[in-house]
């Protein structure tokens, strides 16, 4: 885990997670947690075809990816993804002039082209993103407050608020 004064961009820091749920089954609920100073504060990824993944009412800060839901295997599939009521702080703690990491508050991604499986019926709502994730030495390390891509079907994104602190 990276510390407030840390500059480590190697595997030790880059592979850290506050809550790491890999190869999960059905009906996974991650809620009412606080996680800070990890590469990914919350990561959730299925194995096979799964349903009902919920991430809600969490507070995450000081990470590259605050909350990450992903399809990590070629044939994996999730139906019913709910990410709501979370508070995420975006900062430049992981930023660097070399742009070693891309910063995302909530990062959801499905499959690459040609893969089977995917992510279906997703809802991302009532999340609050805030902080100062701006340029470092001319590089914008931030990709997005909400970054959602990759062969997703029937996704609804609504009533999310993102505010950027001024320098």
PDB file of N, CA and C in Angstrom, residues 50-54 78-82 120-123:
ATOM      1  N   UNK A  50     -22.269 -14.440 -13.701  1.00  0.00           N
ATOM      2  CA  UNK A  50     -22.728 -14.109 -12.358  1.00  0.00           C
ATOM      3  C   UNK A  50     -23.796 -13.023 -12.392  1.00  0.00           C
ATOM      4  N   UNK A  51     -24.523 -12.884 -11.288  1.00  0.00           N
ATOM      5  CA  UNK A  51     -25.563 -11.861 -11.187  1.00  0.00           C
ATOM      6  C   UNK A  51     -25.459 -11.106  -9.859  1.00  0.00           C
ATOM      7  N   UNK A  52     -25.976  -9.892  -9.889  1.00  0.00           N
ATOM      8  CA  UNK A  52     -26.204  -9.071  -8.703  1.00  0.00           C
ATOM      9  C   UNK A  52     -24.924  -8.685  -7.965  1.00  0.00           C
ATOM     10  N   UNK A  53     -24.203  -7.726  -8.536  1.00  0.00           N
ATOM     11  CA  UNK A  53     -23.034  -7.137  -7.894  1.00  0.00           C
ATOM     12  C   UNK A  53     -23.407  -5.743  -7.421  1.00  0.00           C
ATOM     13  N   UNK A  54     -23.257  -5.472  -6.132  1.00  0.00           N
ATOM     14  CA  UNK A  54     -23.620  -4.183  -5.572  1.00  0.00           C
ATOM     15  C   UNK A  54     -22.456  -3.584  -4.787  1.00  0.00           C
ATOM     16  N   UNK A  78     -21.381 -10.484 -16.127  1.00  0.00           N
ATOM     17  CA  UNK A  78     -22.132 -10.024 -14.960  1.00  0.00           C
ATOM     18  C   UNK A  78     -23.458  -9.462 -15.465  1.00  0.00           C
ATOM     19  N   UNK A  79     -24.544  -9.872 -14.851  1.00  0.00           N
ATOM     20  CA  UNK A  79     -25.850  -9.289 -15.120  1.00  0.00           C
ATOM     21  C   UNK A  79     -26.354  -8.694 -13.810  1.00  0.00           C
ATOM     22  N   UNK A  80     -26.578  -7.376 -13.824  1.00  0.00           N
ATOM     23  CA  UNK A  80     -27.018  -6.672 -12.628  1.00  0.00           C
ATOM     24  C   UNK A  80     -25.848  -6.102 -11.848  1.00  0.00           C
ATOM     25  N   UNK A  81     -25.396  -4.919 -12.241  1.00  0.00           N
ATOM     26  CA  UNK A  81     -24.292  -4.228 -11.574  1.00  0.00           C
ATOM     27  C   UNK A  81     -24.841  -2.917 -11.019  1.00  0.00           C
ATOM     28  N   UNK A  82     -24.701  -2.710  -9.728  1.00  0.00           N
ATOM     29  CA  UNK A  82     -25.242  -1.522  -9.064  1.00  0.00           C
ATOM     30  C   UNK A  82     -24.121  -0.833  -8.290  1.00  0.00           C
ATOM     31  N   UNK A 120     -24.011  -6.640 -18.265  1.00  0.00           N
ATOM     32  CA  UNK A 120     -25.378  -6.310 -18.658  1.00  0.00           C
ATOM     33  C   UNK A 120     -26.159  -5.707 -17.490  1.00  0.00           C
ATOM     34  N   UNK A 121     -27.031  -4.765 -17.834  1.00  0.00           N
ATOM     35  CA  UNK A 121     -27.946  -4.167 -16.867  1.00  0.00           C
ATOM     36  C   UNK A 121     -27.210  -3.539 -15.683  1.00  0.00           C
ATOM     37  N   UNK A 122     -26.566  -2.415 -15.947  1.00  0.00           N
ATOM     38  CA  UNK A 122     -25.811  -1.703 -14.926  1.00  0.00           C
ATOM     39  C   UNK A 122     -26.451  -0.382 -14.556  1.00  0.00           C
ATOM     40  N   UNK A 123     -26.310  -0.014 -13.307  1.00  0.00           N
ATOM     41  CA  UNK A 123     -26.834   1.245 -12.782  1.00  0.00           C
ATOM     42  C   UNK A 123     -25.734   1.919 -11.971  1.00  0.00           C
TER      43      UNK A 123
END
